[in-house]
Tab-separated table of C-alpha atoms and ligand atoms in Angstrom:
chain	number	residue	atom	x	y	z
A	509	UNK	CA	-150.384	67.546	74.995
A	510	UNK	CA	-151.899	70.973	74.516
A	511	UNK	CA	-150.904	73.838	72.232
A	512	UNK	CA	-151.009	77.511	73.072
A	513	UNK	CA	-153.403	79.543	70.953
A	514	UNK	CA	-154.832	83.053	71.007
A	515	UNK	CA	-158.475	84.021	70.553
A	516	UNK	CA	-160.602	87.174	70.620
A	517	UNK	CA	-163.246	87.211	73.353
A	518	UNK	CA	-166.388	89.291	73.694
A	519	UNK	CA	-165.845	91.131	76.988
A	520	UNK	CA	-169.197	92.896	77.232
A	521	UNK	CA	-172.263	93.429	75.052
A	522	UNK	CA	-171.928	96.782	73.284
A	523	UNK	CA	-174.637	99.406	73.567
A	524	UNK	CA	-174.556	101.368	70.315
A	525	UNK	CA	-171.257	101.401	68.457
A	526	UNK	CA	-168.759	98.776	69.753
A	527	UNK	CA	-165.354	100.004	70.919
A	528	UNK	CA	-161.999	98.386	71.570
A	529	UNK	CA	-163.295	97.668	75.110
A	530	UNK	CA	-165.800	95.245	73.589
A	531	UNK	CA	-162.991	92.766	72.810
A	532	UNK	CA	-160.014	91.126	74.503
A	533	UNK	CA	-157.146	89.032	73.127
A	534	UNK	CA	-156.804	85.941	75.333
A	535	UNK	CA	-154.219	83.152	75.420
A	536	UNK	CA	-155.583	79.661	75.792
A	537	UNK	CA	-154.484	76.025	75.679
A	538	UNK	CA	-156.007	73.833	72.983
A	539	UNK	CA	-156.024	70.034	73.474
A	540	UNK	CA	-155.240	67.469	70.797
A	541	UNK	CA	-158.150	66.380	68.592
A	542	UNK	CA	-160.499	63.769	70.012
A	543	UNK	CA	-162.173	61.074	67.935
A	544	UNK	CA	-163.582	62.603	64.692
A	545	UNK	CA	-161.993	65.995	65.376
A	546	UNK	CA	-159.439	68.087	63.530
A	547	UNK	CA	-157.113	70.857	64.670
A	548	UNK	CA	-156.825	73.715	62.170
A	549	UNK	CA	-154.268	76.515	62.102
A	550	UNK	CA	-156.290	79.422	60.730
A	551	UNK	CA	-154.729	81.435	57.888
A	552	UNK	CA	-157.611	83.769	57.023
A	553	UNK	CA	-160.714	84.882	58.859
A	554	UNK	CA	-163.794	86.727	57.756
A	555	UNK	CA	-165.016	89.941	59.383
A	556	UNK	CA	-168.777	90.324	58.937
A	557	UNK	CA	-171.394	92.971	59.783
A	558	UNK	CA	-173.737	90.229	61.058
A	559	UNK	CA	-171.392	89.710	64.010
A	560	UNK	CA	-172.774	92.930	65.459
A	561	UNK	CA	-176.210	91.300	65.764
A	562	UNK	CA	-174.754	88.290	67.575
A	563	UNK	CA	-173.196	90.616	70.168
A	564	UNK	CA	-176.715	91.490	71.370
A	565	UNK	CA	-178.651	89.070	73.543
A	566	UNK	CA	-181.800	88.703	71.501
A	567	UNK	CA	-183.487	85.842	69.631
A	568	UNK	CA	-182.314	85.401	66.049
A	569	UNK	CA	-181.621	82.681	63.480
A	570	UNK	CA	-178.372	81.977	65.327
A	571	UNK	CA	-177.315	81.973	68.998
A	572	UNK	CA	-175.839	85.211	70.373
A	573	UNK	CA	-172.120	85.233	71.212
A	574	UNK	CA	-171.465	84.412	74.857
A	575	UNK	CA	-169.795	87.068	76.986
A	576	UNK	CA	-166.347	85.860	78.084
A	577	UNK	CA	-166.035	83.391	75.206
A	578	UNK	CA	-164.346	83.507	71.803
A	579	UNK	CA	-166.109	85.119	68.859
A	580	UNK	CA	-166.829	82.996	65.798
A	581	UNK	CA	-166.810	83.552	62.077
A	582	UNK	CA	-165.773	82.030	58.780
A	583	UNK	CA	-162.140	80.944	58.490
A	584	UNK	CA	-159.796	79.132	56.136
A	585	UNK	CA	-156.885	77.216	57.557
A	586	UNK	CA	-154.615	74.196	57.333
A	587	UNK	CA	-155.316	70.955	59.177
A	588	UNK	CA	-152.366	70.389	61.544
A	589	UNK	CA	-153.702	67.334	63.388
A	590	UNK	CA	-156.543	65.002	62.482
A	591	UNK	CA	-158.499	62.163	64.018
A	592	UNK	CA	-161.184	62.454	61.335
A	593	UNK	CA	-161.295	60.270	58.231
A	594	UNK	CA	-162.633	63.274	56.258
A	595	UNK	CA	-159.499	65.426	56.457
A	596	UNK	CA	-155.766	64.721	56.450
A	597	UNK	CA	-152.957	66.828	57.887
A	598	UNK	CA	-152.085	69.490	55.293
A	599	UNK	CA	-155.640	69.827	53.917
A	600	UNK	CA	-156.979	73.344	53.472
A	601	UNK	CA	-160.445	73.699	54.989
A	602	UNK	CA	-163.236	76.244	55.396
A	603	UNK	CA	-165.057	76.283	58.737
A	604	UNK	CA	-166.859	78.531	61.234
A	605	UNK	CA	-164.307	78.920	64.055
A	606	UNK	CA	-162.398	82.048	63.146
A	607	UNK	CA	-161.277	84.719	65.642
A	608	UNK	CA	-158.577	82.349	66.972
A	609	UNK	CA	-155.234	80.976	65.837
A	610	UNK	CA	-156.069	77.298	66.384
A	611	UNK	CA	-159.541	75.840	65.885
A	612	UNK	CA	-160.547	72.455	67.269
A	613	UNK	CA	-163.713	71.140	65.644
A	614	UNK	CA	-165.471	68.030	64.343
A	615	UNK	CA	-164.144	67.113	60.893
A	616	UNK	CA	-167.702	67.036	59.565
A	617	UNK	CA	-168.021	70.783	60.258
A	618	UNK	CA	-165.193	71.666	57.862
A	619	UNK	CA	-165.304	71.705	54.049
A	620	UNK	CA	-162.325	71.187	51.768
A	621	UNK	CA	-161.078	74.263	49.910
A	622	UNK	CA	-160.010	73.810	46.292
A	623	UNK	CA	-157.310	76.464	45.983
A	624	UNK	CA	-156.800	75.581	42.308
A	625	UNK	CA	-160.072	77.446	41.560
A	626	UNK	CA	-159.123	80.734	43.257
A	627	UNK	CA	-156.866	82.038	46.035
A	628	UNK	CA	-157.859	80.327	49.288
A	629	UNK	CA	-159.249	83.487	50.904
A	630	UNK	CA	-161.732	83.934	48.042
A	631	UNK	CA	-163.753	81.177	49.733
A	632	UNK	CA	-164.529	83.687	52.493
A	633	UNK	CA	-165.567	86.351	49.968
A	634	UNK	CA	-166.556	86.204	46.336
A	635	UNK	CA	-166.650	82.371	46.194
A	636	UNK	CA	-167.942	82.078	49.748
A	637	UNK	CA	-170.771	83.322	51.925
A	638	UNK	CA	-170.954	86.946	50.645
A	639	UNK	CA	-170.799	85.842	47.003
A	640	UNK	CA	-173.510	83.236	47.523
A	641	UNK	CA	-175.630	85.851	49.305
A	642	UNK	CA	-175.478	88.085	46.229
A	643	UNK	CA	-176.101	85.230	43.793
A	644	UNK	CA	-178.974	83.601	45.673
A	645	UNK	CA	-180.589	86.968	46.401
A	646	UNK	CA	-180.597	87.934	42.730
A	647	UNK	CA	-181.672	84.585	41.309
A	648	UNK	CA	-184.091	83.273	43.906
A	649	UNK	CA	-185.546	86.343	45.614
A	650	UNK	CA	-185.191	89.183	43.099
A	651	UNK	CA	-185.861	86.716	40.259
A	652	UNK	CA	-183.740	88.963	38.121
A	653	UNK	CA	-184.792	89.316	34.469
A	654	UNK	CA	-183.065	90.733	31.389
A	655	UNK	CA	-183.751	94.450	31.155
A	656	UNK	CA	-184.175	95.033	34.901
A	657	UNK	CA	-182.977	98.261	36.495
A	658	UNK	CA	-181.181	97.199	39.693
A	659	UNK	CA	-180.258	99.345	42.698
A	660	UNK	CA	-177.963	98.066	45.480
A	661	UNK	CA	-176.676	99.761	48.628
A	662	UNK	CA	-173.201	99.294	50.184
A	663	UNK	CA	-172.132	98.944	46.553
A	664	UNK	CA	-168.387	99.031	47.215
A	665	UNK	CA	-168.600	96.283	49.850
A	666	UNK	CA	-168.323	92.504	49.557
A	667	UNK	CA	-171.981	91.689	48.870
A	668	UNK	CA	-172.848	94.941	47.076
A	669	UNK	CA	-169.959	94.851	44.607
A	670	UNK	CA	-170.879	91.256	43.771
A	671	UNK	CA	-174.576	92.100	43.373
A	672	UNK	CA	-173.870	94.873	40.877
A	673	UNK	CA	-171.650	92.741	38.681
A	674	UNK	CA	-173.737	89.568	38.906
A	675	UNK	CA	-176.858	91.557	38.061
A	676	UNK	CA	-175.127	92.734	34.900
A	677	UNK	CA	-174.106	89.169	34.006
A	678	UNK	CA	-177.682	88.025	34.567
A	679	UNK	CA	-179.067	90.595	32.133
A	680	UNK	CA	-179.756	93.805	34.062
A	681	UNK	CA	-180.022	96.778	31.731
A	682	UNK	CA	-178.846	99.322	34.269
A	683	UNK	CA	-177.047	98.845	37.580
A	684	UNK	CA	-177.049	101.651	40.142
A	685	UNK	CA	-175.214	101.591	43.441
A	686	UNK	CA	-174.993	103.643	46.604
A	687	UNK	CA	-171.844	104.161	48.661
A	688	UNK	CA	-170.416	106.546	51.238
A	689	UNK	CA	-168.064	109.262	49.985
A	690	UNK	CA	-166.635	110.346	46.628
A	691	UNK	CA	-163.666	107.956	46.713
A	692	UNK	CA	-165.893	104.911	47.103
A	693	UNK	CA	-168.357	106.190	44.519
A	694	UNK	CA	-165.627	106.602	41.902
A	695	UNK	CA	-164.109	103.255	42.825
A	696	UNK	CA	-167.406	101.376	42.506
A	697	UNK	CA	-167.847	102.748	38.993
A	698	UNK	CA	-164.239	102.128	37.901
A	699	UNK	CA	-163.601	98.774	39.558
A	700	UNK	CA	-167.054	97.172	39.634
A	701	UNK	CA	-168.637	98.675	36.527
A	702	UNK	CA	-171.725	100.332	38.020
A	703	UNK	CA	-173.500	102.636	35.561
A	704	UNK	CA	-173.993	105.164	38.299
A	705	UNK	CA	-173.326	105.317	42.043
A	706	UNK	CA	-174.947	107.792	44.374
A	707	UNK	CA	-173.136	109.178	47.403
A	708	UNK	CA	-175.588	108.796	50.285
A	709	UNK	CA	-173.396	110.970	52.499
A	710	UNK	CA	-173.443	113.894	50.044
A	711	UNK	CA	-177.151	114.649	49.791
A	712	UNK	CA	-180.690	113.313	49.820
A	713	UNK	CA	-180.863	109.761	48.509
A	714	UNK	CA	-184.304	110.328	46.971
A	715	UNK	CA	-183.150	113.150	44.728
A	716	UNK	CA	-180.003	111.330	43.652
A	717	UNK	CA	-181.828	108.086	42.858
A	718	UNK	CA	-184.436	110.003	40.856
A	719	UNK	CA	-181.635	111.416	38.724
A	720	UNK	CA	-179.927	108.042	38.320
A	721	UNK	CA	-183.149	106.130	37.565
A	722	UNK	CA	-185.764	108.618	36.332
A	723	UNK	CA	-188.171	105.798	35.364
A	724	UNK	CA	-187.742	103.887	38.601
A	725	UNK	CA	-186.155	100.570	39.572
A	726	UNK	CA	-187.206	96.928	39.221
A	727	UNK	CA	-184.976	95.479	41.937
A	728	UNK	CA	-183.583	96.910	45.145
A	729	UNK	CA	-180.998	94.799	46.977
A	730	UNK	CA	-180.946	96.283	50.469
A	731	UNK	CA	-177.778	96.052	52.527
A	732	UNK	CA	-178.388	99.066	54.760
A	733	UNK	CA	-182.088	99.678	55.536
A	734	UNK	CA	-183.355	103.032	56.822
A	735	UNK	CA	-183.689	105.894	54.372
A	736	UNK	CA	-182.336	103.802	51.474
A	737	UNK	CA	-185.171	101.316	51.882
A	738	UNK	CA	-187.876	103.957	52.035
A	739	UNK	CA	-186.498	105.679	48.935
A	740	UNK	CA	-186.309	102.375	47.058
A	741	UNK	CA	-189.931	101.532	47.898
A	742	UNK	CA	-190.866	104.916	46.506
A	743	UNK	CA	-188.886	104.293	43.305
A	744	UNK	CA	-190.200	100.768	42.684
A	745	UNK	CA	-191.812	100.077	39.319
A	746	UNK	CA	-194.790	97.768	38.933
A	747	UNK	CA	-194.053	94.227	40.110
A	748	UNK	CA	-190.688	95.369	41.492
A	749	UNK	CA	-188.809	93.195	43.981
A	750	UNK	CA	-186.935	94.241	47.103
A	751	UNK	CA	-184.482	91.841	48.735
A	752	UNK	CA	-183.790	92.583	52.392
A	753	UNK	CA	-180.252	91.296	52.831
A	754	UNK	CA	-178.919	93.555	55.571
A	755	UNK	CA	-179.646	96.719	57.527
A	756	UNK	CA	-176.227	97.894	58.575
A	757	UNK	CA	-177.442	101.468	59.167
A	758	UNK	CA	-179.430	100.085	62.106
A	759	UNK	CA	-177.051	97.541	63.621
A	760	UNK	CA	-175.736	100.003	66.214
A	761	UNK	CA	-179.064	101.777	66.745
A	762	UNK	CA	-180.412	102.011	70.265
A	763	UNK	CA	-183.926	103.015	69.104
A	764	UNK	CA	-186.163	101.266	66.539
A	765	UNK	CA	-186.200	102.868	63.050
A	766	UNK	CA	-188.905	105.386	62.144
A	767	UNK	CA	-189.874	103.802	58.842
A	768	UNK	CA	-190.310	102.900	56.066
A	769	UNK	CA	-193.451	105.052	56.042
A	770	UNK	CA	-194.531	104.325	52.472
A	771	UNK	CA	-195.413	100.618	52.434
A	772	UNK	CA	-198.720	101.534	50.749
A	773	UNK	CA	-196.665	101.906	47.559
A	774	UNK	CA	-196.446	98.114	47.452
A	775	UNK	CA	-200.203	97.968	46.794
A	776	UNK	CA	-199.917	100.420	43.944
A	777	UNK	CA	-196.891	98.690	42.397
A	778	UNK	CA	-197.792	95.114	43.449
A	779	UNK	CA	-194.213	95.066	44.685
A	780	UNK	CA	-192.704	92.453	46.979
A	781	UNK	CA	-190.250	92.620	49.845
A	782	UNK	CA	-188.563	89.435	50.998
A	783	UNK	CA	-185.915	88.734	53.607
A	784	UNK	CA	-182.834	86.779	52.538
A	785	UNK	CA	-180.845	84.375	54.666
A	786	UNK	CA	-177.870	82.859	52.869
A	787	UNK	CA	-178.049	79.733	55.048
A	788	UNK	CA	-181.203	78.724	53.151
A	789	UNK	CA	-179.384	78.534	49.825
A	790	UNK	CA	-176.524	76.088	50.356
A	791	UNK	CA	-178.039	73.857	47.658
A	792	UNK	CA	-177.041	76.513	45.075
A	793	UNK	CA	-173.368	76.240	45.990
A	794	UNK	CA	-172.141	74.046	43.118
A	795	UNK	CA	-174.029	76.078	40.512
A	796	UNK	CA	-172.764	79.281	42.142
A	797	UNK	CA	-169.108	78.189	42.256
A	798	UNK	CA	-169.319	77.015	38.634
A	799	UNK	CA	-170.966	80.130	37.215
A	800	UNK	CA	-169.256	82.798	39.324
A	801	UNK	CA	-165.909	80.990	39.044
A	802	UNK	CA	-166.180	81.182	35.245
A	803	UNK	CA	-167.027	84.929	35.396
A	804	UNK	CA	-163.921	85.501	37.517
A	805	UNK	CA	-161.733	83.449	35.169
A	806	UNK	CA	-162.936	85.209	32.002
A	807	UNK	CA	-162.482	88.618	33.629
A	808	UNK	CA	-166.148	89.630	33.635
A	809	UNK	CA	-166.350	89.811	37.431
A	810	UNK	CA	-163.835	91.655	39.623
A	811	UNK	CA	-163.508	91.293	43.364
A	812	UNK	CA	-161.484	93.028	46.040
A	813	UNK	CA	-160.335	92.382	49.566
A	814	UNK	CA	-159.330	94.719	52.376
A	815	UNK	CA	-156.756	92.715	54.319
A	816	UNK	CA	-155.713	93.452	57.893
A	817	UNK	CA	-152.688	91.542	59.250
A	818	UNK	CA	-152.725	89.789	62.629
A	819	UNK	CA	-155.378	88.370	64.960
A	820	UNK	CA	-154.642	91.154	67.447
A	821	UNK	CA	-155.908	93.670	64.870
A	822	UNK	CA	-159.179	91.828	64.146
A	823	UNK	CA	-161.291	93.946	66.568
A	824	UNK	CA	-160.145	97.124	64.802
A	825	UNK	CA	-160.935	95.492	61.445
A	826	UNK	CA	-164.482	94.906	62.682
A	827	UNK	CA	-164.832	98.515	63.887
A	828	UNK	CA	-163.444	99.713	60.542
A	829	UNK	CA	-165.965	97.555	58.668
A	830	UNK	CA	-168.860	99.166	60.521
A	831	UNK	CA	-167.307	102.576	59.812
A	832	UNK	CA	-167.086	101.812	56.078
A	833	UNK	CA	-163.296	101.748	55.803
A	834	UNK	CA	-163.278	98.630	53.619
A	835	UNK	CA	-163.785	98.094	49.928
A	836	UNK	CA	-164.724	94.567	48.961
A	837	UNK	CA	-164.419	91.797	51.513
A	838	UNK	CA	-162.922	92.608	54.943
A	839	UNK	CA	-160.468	89.857	55.915
A	840	UNK	CA	-157.849	89.264	58.562
A	841	UNK	CA	-154.715	87.330	57.628
A	842	UNK	CA	-153.356	85.231	60.496
A	843	UNK	CA	-149.845	83.941	61.065
A	844	UNK	CA	-146.809	84.871	58.991
I	1072	NAP	N1	-178.915	88.049	54.826
I	1072	NAP	C1	-177.780	87.363	54.717
I	1072	NAP	O1	-177.757	86.146	54.657
I	1072	NAP	C2	-176.499	88.163	54.646
I	1072	NAP	C3	-175.278	87.545	54.345
I	1072	NAP	C4	-174.132	88.356	54.236
I	1072	NAP	C5	-174.217	89.718	54.470
I	1072	NAP	N2	-175.422	90.264	54.798
I	1072	NAP	C6	-175.570	91.704	54.985
I	1072	NAP	O2	-175.158	92.333	53.790
I	1072	NAP	C7	-174.669	93.636	54.096
I	1072	NAP	C8	-173.284	93.813	53.482
I	1072	NAP	O3	-172.396	92.896	54.105
I	1072	NAP	P1	-170.881	92.786	53.634
I	1072	NAP	O4	-170.269	91.664	54.367
I	1072	NAP	O5	-170.821	92.808	52.164
I	1072	NAP	O6	-170.262	94.134	54.210
I	1072	NAP	P2	-169.604	95.305	53.359
I	1072	NAP	O7	-170.653	95.883	52.464
I	1072	NAP	O8	-168.340	94.814	52.755
I	1072	NAP	O9	-169.213	96.342	54.494
I	1072	NAP	C9	-170.172	97.052	55.144
I	1072	NAP	C10	-170.380	98.405	54.439
I	1072	NAP	O10	-171.587	98.964	54.920
I	1072	NAP	C11	-171.552	100.349	54.701
I	1072	NAP	N3	-172.182	101.059	55.818
I	1072	NAP	C12	-171.809	101.096	57.103
I	1072	NAP	N4	-172.647	101.877	57.818
I	1072	NAP	C13	-173.574	102.345	56.943
I	1072	NAP	C14	-174.703	103.205	57.065
I	1072	NAP	N5	-175.062	103.728	58.254
I	1072	NAP	N6	-175.425	103.470	55.961
I	1072	NAP	C15	-175.081	102.951	54.774
I	1072	NAP	N7	-174.022	102.125	54.591
I	1072	NAP	C16	-173.284	101.828	55.674
I	1072	NAP	C17	-170.088	100.747	54.562
I	1072	NAP	O11	-169.889	101.210	53.242
I	1072	NAP	P3	-170.023	102.778	52.903
I	1072	NAP	O12	-168.665	103.344	53.150
I	1072	NAP	O13	-170.456	102.783	51.487
I	1072	NAP	O14	-171.015	103.360	53.845
I	1072	NAP	C18	-169.339	99.448	54.783
I	1072	NAP	O15	-168.187	99.340	53.982
I	1072	NAP	C19	-174.685	93.764	55.615
I	1072	NAP	O16	-175.864	94.429	56.004
I	1072	NAP	C20	-174.729	92.317	56.079
I	1072	NAP	O17	-175.282	92.188	57.360
I	1072	NAP	C21	-176.545	89.523	54.885
């Protein structure tokens, strides 16, 4: 017996900004689970900037998406058939086969979701991969200390809004963000408690950061790269730390970036720059869920989601994410 499912395929590798022609909604038949497998009806799926990198055919920490095959990404769903002793029918699980209604996968590649801790979709956002990215980046790479002045880009997004608030919880004296447009700037201050947020679309980042942090910054958490990164290197105080988490300003670029041109500043400041990959920090998960879960429960950490309904609208959700139309975590809700 098979079941009919729908999935989103990559039709062609985009050059520059993806378009609706990059994707296709395809009907497919999914077989019953084999030995050790589970069948999951997805309820939520994550939409992530990193998917843009996997659409290109170049070596990375993870295989590129195949043309003509379904995309992948984080998902939460309900087990509807099981031949695995790890999961029973009715269990809620987190796994990596989003972008489809029904996911067939080995039971060992799915983790149970404890929806008593938070709404189930939070495990794709604040209590999931983006939240852990923020937490691990601050603790392990930025080695955040009480009194630090912290700057983070994409401050109204999933990772950035978490970084700002976690930095505060971990003792930062001043938390400065950057976001695109006056609405997002105001929202990041009101909803996520940033001391100041600069609008990178409204004027030179250097001048605005100088006003927001006249004595410089100790930590820069980079989500966008490009001009932001160069400005942050220039603003770094002695022994400052830069965490390279993402470079969304370059994901659609067809030419390599021109800079940063001021790396010599790292000699003067004895500053460090380190790349972050969340996959390296799974061992922090229990500590992360415990600490961040308690901040959410006591109201000291807010999180948001931008929710798009329907698998058929997932490609547009991805295009909207790259265009900055989300605040907080971009999610697609599947089913009814
Ligand atoms: N290293 C890792 O392990 C890891 C894990 C998760 C995420 N990441 C990275 O972290 C970053 C944030 O991811 P997220 O999931 O939290 O996404 P997000 O911040 O929720 O959404 C992306 C945001 O990027 C901003 N943006 C788009 N184009 C931009 C540009 N040219 N310049 C400046 N900002 C731009 C937009 O906000 P504005 O409207 O403010 O421009 C948009 O809302 C991404 O770079 C992602 O690849 C890395």
